[in-house]
Coordinates of C-alpha atoms and ligand atoms in Angstrom, one line a residue:
M1 CA 51.9 148.5 129.0
K2 CA 53.2 147.4 125.7
V3 CA 51.8 147.8 122.2
F4 CA 52.4 144.9 119.7
K5 CA 51.8 145.1 116.0
F6 CA 51.5 142.1 113.9
G7 CA 51.7 142.8 110.2
G8 CA 50.1 141.0 107.3
A9 CA 52.8 138.4 107.0
S10 CA 52.5 137.6 110.7
V11 CA 48.8 136.7 110.4
R12 CA 48.9 135.3 106.8
H13 CA 47.9 131.7 107.6
A14 CA 46.7 129.5 110.4
A15 CA 50.2 128.6 111.6
A16 CA 51.2 132.3 111.7
I17 CA 48.1 133.1 113.8
R18 CA 49.0 130.3 116.2
K19 CA 52.5 131.8 116.4
V20 CA 50.9 135.1 117.5
A21 CA 49.4 133.2 120.4
S22 CA 52.8 131.7 121.2
I23 CA 54.4 135.1 121.2
I24 CA 51.7 136.6 123.5
K25 CA 52.4 133.7 125.9
L26 CA 56.0 134.9 126.3
Y27 CA 54.6 138.1 127.8
Q28 CA 52.2 136.6 130.3
G29 CA 51.2 139.0 133.0
E30 CA 52.0 142.1 130.9
K31 CA 49.4 144.6 129.9
I32 CA 49.2 144.4 126.1
L33 CA 47.3 146.1 123.3
I34 CA 47.6 144.3 120.0
V35 CA 47.2 145.9 116.6
V36 CA 46.8 143.6 113.6
S37 CA 47.0 144.2 109.8
A38 CA 44.9 142.4 107.2
M39 CA 46.0 138.8 106.5
G40 CA 48.8 138.4 103.9
K41 CA 48.0 140.2 100.7
T42 CA 44.3 140.9 101.5
T43 CA 44.6 144.6 101.1
N44 CA 46.0 144.2 97.6
A45 CA 43.1 141.9 96.8
L46 CA 40.6 144.4 98.2
E47 CA 42.2 147.0 96.0
R48 CA 41.3 144.8 93.0
V49 CA 37.7 144.7 94.3
V50 CA 37.7 148.5 94.3
A51 CA 39.1 148.7 90.8
C52 CA 36.3 146.3 89.6
I53 CA 33.6 148.4 91.2
Q54 CA 35.0 151.6 89.7
S55 CA 35.3 150.2 86.2
G56 CA 31.8 148.8 86.4
E57 CA 33.0 145.2 86.3
D58 CA 31.7 142.4 88.4
F59 CA 33.5 142.5 91.7
R60 CA 31.9 139.4 93.3
E61 CA 34.4 137.0 92.1
E62 CA 37.3 138.9 93.6
L63 CA 35.4 139.2 96.8
L64 CA 34.7 135.5 96.9
L65 CA 38.4 134.7 96.5
I66 CA 39.1 136.8 99.5
R67 CA 36.4 135.2 101.4
S68 CA 37.5 131.7 100.6
C69 CA 41.1 132.5 101.7
H70 CA 39.8 133.6 105.0
E71 CA 37.5 130.6 105.3
D72 CA 40.4 128.2 104.6
V73 CA 42.3 129.7 107.6
M74 CA 39.2 129.6 109.8
R75 CA 38.6 125.9 109.0
E76 CA 42.1 125.2 110.3
L77 CA 41.6 127.2 113.5
F78 CA 37.9 126.8 114.5
Q79 CA 35.0 124.4 114.5
Q80 CA 32.2 125.0 112.0
D81 CA 29.9 126.3 114.7
H82 CA 32.3 128.8 116.2
R83 CA 30.9 132.3 116.4
V84 CA 33.8 133.6 114.3
W85 CA 32.0 132.4 111.2
Q86 CA 29.1 134.7 112.0
L87 CA 31.4 137.6 112.7
V88 CA 33.2 137.2 109.4
N89 CA 30.0 136.7 107.5
R90 CA 28.7 139.9 109.0
E91 CA 31.7 141.8 107.8
F92 CA 31.2 140.7 104.2
E93 CA 27.5 141.5 104.4
S94 CA 28.2 144.9 105.9
L95 CA 30.7 145.6 103.1
V96 CA 28.3 144.8 100.4
S97 CA 25.5 146.9 102.0
R98 CA 27.8 149.9 102.2
L99 CA 28.9 149.9 98.6
K100 CA 27.4 152.8 96.9
P101 CA 28.8 153.2 93.4
E102 CA 28.1 157.0 93.5
M103 CA 30.6 157.4 96.4
A104 CA 33.7 159.4 95.5
P105 CA 36.5 156.9 94.5
D106 CA 38.7 157.5 97.5
Q107 CA 35.8 157.2 99.9
L108 CA 34.7 154.0 98.4
Y109 CA 38.3 152.7 98.5
D110 CA 38.4 153.2 102.3
Q111 CA 35.1 151.5 102.9
V112 CA 36.2 148.4 101.0
V113 CA 39.9 148.0 101.9
S114 CA 39.3 148.5 105.6
T115 CA 37.5 145.1 105.6
G116 CA 40.8 143.3 105.6
E117 CA 41.7 144.5 109.1
M118 CA 38.1 143.8 110.4
L119 CA 38.4 140.2 109.2
S120 CA 41.8 139.5 110.6
S121 CA 41.0 141.1 113.9
H122 CA 38.1 138.8 114.5
I123 CA 40.0 135.7 113.5
V124 CA 43.0 136.5 115.7
T125 CA 40.9 137.6 118.7
D126 CA 38.9 134.4 118.6
L127 CA 42.0 132.2 118.3
L128 CA 43.5 134.0 121.3
L129 CA 40.3 133.6 123.2
A130 CA 40.2 129.9 122.3
E131 CA 43.8 129.6 123.6
G132 CA 42.6 131.0 126.9
F133 CA 43.8 134.6 126.7
P134 CA 41.5 137.3 128.2
V135 CA 41.1 139.3 125.0
E136 CA 38.8 142.2 124.3
W137 CA 38.2 143.0 120.6
I138 CA 37.6 146.7 119.9
D139 CA 36.7 148.6 116.7
A140 CA 39.6 151.0 116.1
R141 CA 37.3 153.3 114.2
K142 CA 35.6 154.2 117.5
Y143 CA 39.0 155.3 118.8
I144 CA 41.0 156.8 116.0
T145 CA 39.2 159.9 114.7
T146 CA 40.5 161.4 111.5
D147 CA 39.6 164.3 109.2
N148 CA 37.8 163.7 105.9
T149 CA 40.9 162.8 103.8
Y150 CA 40.2 159.4 102.5
R151 CA 43.1 157.1 101.9
E152 CA 45.4 159.3 104.0
G153 CA 43.3 160.3 107.0
K154 CA 44.9 162.9 109.2
V155 CA 44.5 162.1 112.9
D156 CA 42.5 164.4 115.1
W157 CA 44.8 163.9 118.1
N158 CA 42.6 165.6 120.7
A159 CA 39.6 163.6 119.9
T160 CA 41.6 160.4 119.5
E161 CA 43.4 160.8 122.8
K162 CA 40.1 161.4 124.6
N163 CA 38.6 158.2 123.0
I164 CA 41.6 156.0 123.8
R165 CA 42.5 157.1 127.3
P166 CA 39.6 155.2 129.0
L167 CA 41.1 151.9 127.6
K168 CA 43.7 152.1 130.3
S169 CA 41.3 150.6 132.8
T170 CA 40.3 147.8 130.4
L171 CA 44.0 146.9 130.1
D172 CA 44.2 146.2 133.8
E173 CA 42.2 143.1 133.1
K174 CA 42.3 142.3 129.5
I175 CA 44.5 142.2 126.4
I176 CA 43.0 144.5 123.9
L177 CA 43.0 143.5 120.2
T178 CA 42.2 146.0 117.5
Q179 CA 42.7 146.8 113.8
G180 CA 45.6 148.8 112.3
F181 CA 45.2 151.1 109.3
I182 CA 41.7 152.3 109.9
G183 CA 39.9 155.2 111.6
R184 CA 36.6 157.1 111.2
N185 CA 35.8 160.7 110.2
P186 CA 33.3 163.1 111.7
D187 CA 30.8 162.1 108.9
G188 CA 30.8 158.5 110.3
F189 CA 32.7 157.0 107.4
T190 CA 35.7 154.7 107.6
T191 CA 39.0 156.3 106.7
T192 CA 42.4 154.6 106.2
L193 CA 45.7 156.0 107.2
G194 CA 47.7 155.2 104.1
R195 CA 49.0 151.9 102.9
E196 CA 51.0 150.0 105.5
G197 CA 49.4 152.3 108.1
S198 CA 49.0 149.7 110.8
D199 CA 52.4 150.7 112.3
Y200 CA 51.1 154.2 112.6
S201 CA 48.0 152.9 114.4
A202 CA 50.2 151.1 116.9
A203 CA 52.1 154.4 117.5
I204 CA 48.8 156.3 118.0
F205 CA 47.5 153.9 120.6
A206 CA 50.9 153.8 122.3
A207 CA 51.2 157.6 122.4
C208 CA 47.6 158.1 123.8
L209 CA 48.1 155.4 126.4
G210 CA 51.6 156.4 127.4
A211 CA 52.9 152.9 126.5
E212 CA 56.4 151.8 127.7
S213 CA 57.2 150.5 124.2
V214 CA 55.9 149.4 120.8
T215 CA 57.0 146.2 119.2
I216 CA 56.5 145.5 115.5
W217 CA 56.7 141.8 114.8
K218 CA 58.0 141.2 111.3
D219 CA 59.3 138.5 109.0
V220 CA 62.8 140.0 109.0
P221 CA 65.3 139.9 111.9
G222 CA 65.1 143.6 112.5
V223 CA 65.7 146.9 110.6
M224 CA 68.2 146.1 107.9
N225 CA 70.5 148.6 106.0
A226 CA 69.1 147.4 102.7
D227 CA 66.5 145.0 101.3
P228 CA 68.2 141.6 101.7
K229 CA 66.4 140.4 98.6
R230 CA 68.3 143.0 96.6
L231 CA 71.5 143.1 98.6
P232 CA 72.3 139.7 100.2
D233 CA 75.0 141.1 102.5
A234 CA 72.6 143.5 104.2
V235 CA 73.0 143.8 108.0
V236 CA 70.6 144.3 110.9
F237 CA 70.9 147.5 112.9
D238 CA 71.1 146.8 116.7
E239 CA 69.9 150.2 117.4
L240 CA 68.9 153.4 115.6
P241 CA 68.2 156.9 116.8
F242 CA 64.6 158.1 116.2
R243 CA 65.9 160.7 113.8
E244 CA 67.8 158.3 111.7
A245 CA 64.8 155.9 111.5
A246 CA 62.5 158.7 110.6
E247 CA 64.8 159.8 107.8
M248 CA 65.0 156.2 106.5
T249 CA 61.3 156.0 106.2
Y250 CA 61.3 159.4 104.3
Y251 CA 63.6 157.9 101.7
G252 CA 61.2 155.0 101.2
A253 CA 62.7 152.3 103.5
S254 CA 59.5 150.2 103.7
I255 CA 60.3 148.7 107.1
I256 CA 58.2 151.1 109.1
H257 CA 55.3 153.4 108.0
P258 CA 56.7 157.0 107.8
K259 CA 54.3 158.5 110.2
T260 CA 55.1 156.0 113.0
I261 CA 58.2 157.6 114.5
K262 CA 57.0 161.1 115.3
P263 CA 54.4 160.2 117.9
L264 CA 56.8 157.7 119.5
A265 CA 59.8 160.1 119.6
N266 CA 57.6 163.0 120.9
N267 CA 56.5 160.7 123.8
N268 CA 59.9 159.0 124.2
I269 CA 58.4 155.5 123.6
P270 CA 61.0 153.1 122.2
L271 CA 60.1 151.0 119.1
F272 CA 61.3 147.5 118.8
V273 CA 61.4 145.7 115.5
K274 CA 61.5 142.0 116.2
N275 CA 61.5 138.7 114.3
F276 CA 58.3 136.9 114.4
D277 CA 59.8 133.5 113.6
D278 CA 62.4 133.8 116.2
P279 CA 61.4 136.1 119.1
S280 CA 64.7 135.3 120.9
L281 CA 66.6 137.3 118.3
P282 CA 67.4 140.8 119.6
G283 CA 66.0 142.7 116.6
T284 CA 66.4 146.5 116.4
I285 CA 65.6 149.1 119.0
I286 CA 64.8 152.6 117.8
H287 CA 65.0 155.1 120.5
E288 CA 66.5 158.4 121.7
T289 CA 70.2 157.8 121.5
N290 CA 73.4 158.7 119.7
V291 CA 75.1 156.1 117.6
D292 CA 78.7 156.9 116.6
H293 CA 78.9 154.9 113.4
I294 CA 75.9 153.9 111.5
A295 CA 76.2 151.4 108.6
P296 CA 75.3 153.0 105.2
L297 CA 71.6 152.6 104.4
I298 CA 70.6 151.8 100.9
V299 CA 66.9 152.3 99.9
F300 CA 65.5 151.4 96.5
K301 CA 62.2 153.0 95.7
D302 CA 60.4 151.7 92.6
N303 CA 57.7 153.0 90.4
Q304 CA 59.0 156.6 90.3
C305 CA 58.0 159.3 87.8
L306 CA 60.1 162.3 86.9
V307 CA 58.1 165.4 86.0
S308 CA 60.0 168.2 84.3
C309 CA 58.5 171.7 83.8
R310 CA 60.3 173.9 81.2
V311 CA 59.6 177.6 80.8
T312 CA 58.1 178.2 77.4
D313 CA 59.6 181.7 76.7
Y314 CA 63.1 182.9 77.4
T315 CA 62.5 183.7 81.1
F316 CA 64.3 181.8 83.8
I317 CA 62.6 179.6 86.5
N318 CA 61.7 182.1 89.3
E319 CA 60.0 182.0 92.7
E320 CA 56.6 182.7 91.3
Q321 CA 56.8 179.8 88.9
L322 CA 58.1 177.5 91.7
S323 CA 55.2 178.6 93.8
F324 CA 52.7 177.8 91.0
I325 CA 54.3 174.3 90.8
F326 CA 54.3 173.7 94.5
Q327 CA 50.7 174.8 94.9
A328 CA 49.6 172.3 92.2
V329 CA 51.6 169.6 93.9
S330 CA 50.3 170.3 97.3
E331 CA 46.6 170.7 96.3
L332 CA 46.8 167.3 94.6
D333 CA 48.3 165.8 97.8
I334 CA 51.4 164.7 96.1
R335 CA 54.7 164.2 97.8
I336 CA 58.0 165.1 96.1
N337 CA 60.7 162.6 96.7
V338 CA 63.6 164.6 95.1
M339 CA 63.8 167.8 93.1
Q340 CA 66.2 169.8 91.1
N341 CA 66.2 173.0 89.0
S342 CA 68.2 174.5 86.2
A343 CA 67.9 177.9 84.6
I344 CA 64.9 177.0 82.5
S345 CA 63.5 173.9 84.0
F346 CA 62.3 172.4 87.3
S347 CA 62.2 168.6 87.7
F348 CA 60.9 166.6 90.5
C349 CA 60.4 162.9 91.2
I350 CA 57.2 161.5 92.7
D351 CA 55.5 158.1 93.2
F352 CA 53.7 157.1 90.0
R353 CA 50.0 157.2 90.3
E354 CA 48.5 157.7 86.8
D355 CA 45.3 159.5 87.9
K356 CA 47.3 162.0 89.9
I357 CA 50.0 162.5 87.3
L358 CA 47.4 163.3 84.6
K359 CA 45.7 165.9 86.8
L360 CA 49.1 167.4 87.7
V361 CA 50.3 167.6 84.2
D362 CA 47.1 169.2 83.1
R363 CA 47.5 172.0 85.7
L364 CA 51.2 172.5 85.1
A365 CA 50.7 172.7 81.3
K366 CA 49.0 176.0 81.8
Q367 CA 52.4 177.6 82.5
F368 CA 55.0 175.2 81.3
E369 CA 56.0 172.6 78.7
V370 CA 55.7 169.5 80.8
Y371 CA 57.4 166.1 80.3
Y372 CA 57.3 163.1 82.4
N373 CA 59.2 159.8 82.5
T374 CA 57.9 156.7 84.3
G375 CA 59.3 153.3 85.3
L376 CA 62.1 154.8 87.3
M377 CA 63.8 153.8 90.5
L378 CA 65.1 156.2 93.1
I379 CA 68.1 154.9 95.0
T380 CA 69.1 156.7 98.2
I381 CA 72.4 155.9 99.9
K382 CA 72.4 157.5 103.4
N383 CA 75.7 157.7 105.4
Y384 CA 77.5 156.6 102.3
D385 CA 81.2 155.7 102.3
S386 CA 83.5 156.6 99.3
K387 CA 83.2 153.2 97.8
L388 CA 79.4 153.2 97.7
F389 CA 79.4 156.8 96.5
E390 CA 81.5 155.9 93.5
Q391 CA 79.6 152.6 92.8
Y392 CA 76.2 154.2 92.7
R393 CA 77.3 157.3 90.8
K394 CA 78.6 155.1 88.0
M395 CA 75.4 153.1 87.6
P396 CA 74.1 153.0 84.1
G397 CA 70.9 154.8 83.2
I398 CA 71.1 157.6 85.7
I399 CA 68.8 160.5 84.8
L400 CA 69.1 162.6 87.9
E401 CA 71.7 162.7 90.6
Q402 CA 71.9 164.7 93.9
S403 CA 74.2 164.5 96.9
S404 CA 74.8 166.1 100.2
R405 CA 77.5 165.4 102.7
S406 CA 75.5 162.4 104.1
T407 CA 73.2 161.3 101.3
L408 CA 73.5 160.4 97.7
Q409 CA 70.4 160.0 95.5
V410 CA 70.3 158.7 92.0
L411 CA 67.2 158.3 89.8
V412 CA 67.7 155.5 87.3
K413 CA 65.7 153.8 84.5
S414 CA 64.7 150.5 86.0
Ligands
LIG501 N1 46.7 146.2 105.5 C1 47.2 147.5 105.2 C2 48.2 147.4 104.0 O1 48.5 146.4 103.5 C3 47.8 148.2 106.3 C4 49.1 147.5 106.9 O2 49.4 146.4 106.5 O3 49.8 148.1 107.6 O4 48.6 148.5 103.5
MG502 MG1 51.5 145.2 105.8

């Protein structure tokens, strides 16, 4: 069986959703499980709803906007009396009834933003049904069990596998369609797997079902060695080893969610990244292989923050101090993107999230003088050649630089 994942861009409007149906048609007779993201920029819009709730502002207007976007699409795809209207209506009602302002912020976040996937999954399912496909809609939260970490749920693999396995027999007769990005914790609340987490959901279902492959359908021709919007001469990789792809995601290549590769590589399930608009293009295959020469990969990661801790007396940075810093970072669930130390200071670059930075600085200030710079961009050049190495090292505005034999990283003021 195959797992297909359609991202937000692939279900962003009625024509795109019809395209999903035309792609499924190409695979007639195959066993398929489909994972869908929220439509277009719905998750961002739902994040604005969360922000309104949390600041005590009226969130109804934002929610109405989301609703009317979905209704526009539904009007194009369905009659007014189609059951999908009820299903969608029920999702909005259920959302409002579950909103408890006293909920912890991250918990509330997950209850709200998960709605995007619920909506799109109903709409896509019902369109496929209308086109004659035998589709069964399932609620991913009944299958993906996570711990209680909101916004970044950690999968309980034993429970999840036990839940998902029985779907095998359903796949003998039906195409299964479900939501990406969401799961449920033992307390019965919805959790999310991290932004862009639908790819990871596809990998989870694939690993638990022993799928023959996963295909991510995207609005690009495959995995490219740079963002073509930034570097117009970017090229598509025909194939990539799992390891290379995993490292790319670590450095911030946004093509695949970072957690996606591991379950696939462990189960030797190849991952195809294919073009939604032209399924006949070969795309990229990510699998267990050796590639002799890999084109240099250039990743731009915006919205970075450099935190520097300086010792306040005349001691040097030592292991005990490093351990204090790492403990604070890890307890706040922060990921370090690059780090560097000197005799008297330790600097590290992280994604900027104001609430987290403030908490972190507060803790670090107990032992250090702490400075931080925001509005930075981290550029990683993996498998660089000498020309790229020189070009990026000479960029203006570099405030940190680091290189190994294969990788150069520069942090610049953007
Ligand atoms: N809808 C979620 C997001 O935009 C998950 C995904 O698209 O993969 O982050
Ligand atoms: Mg997406």
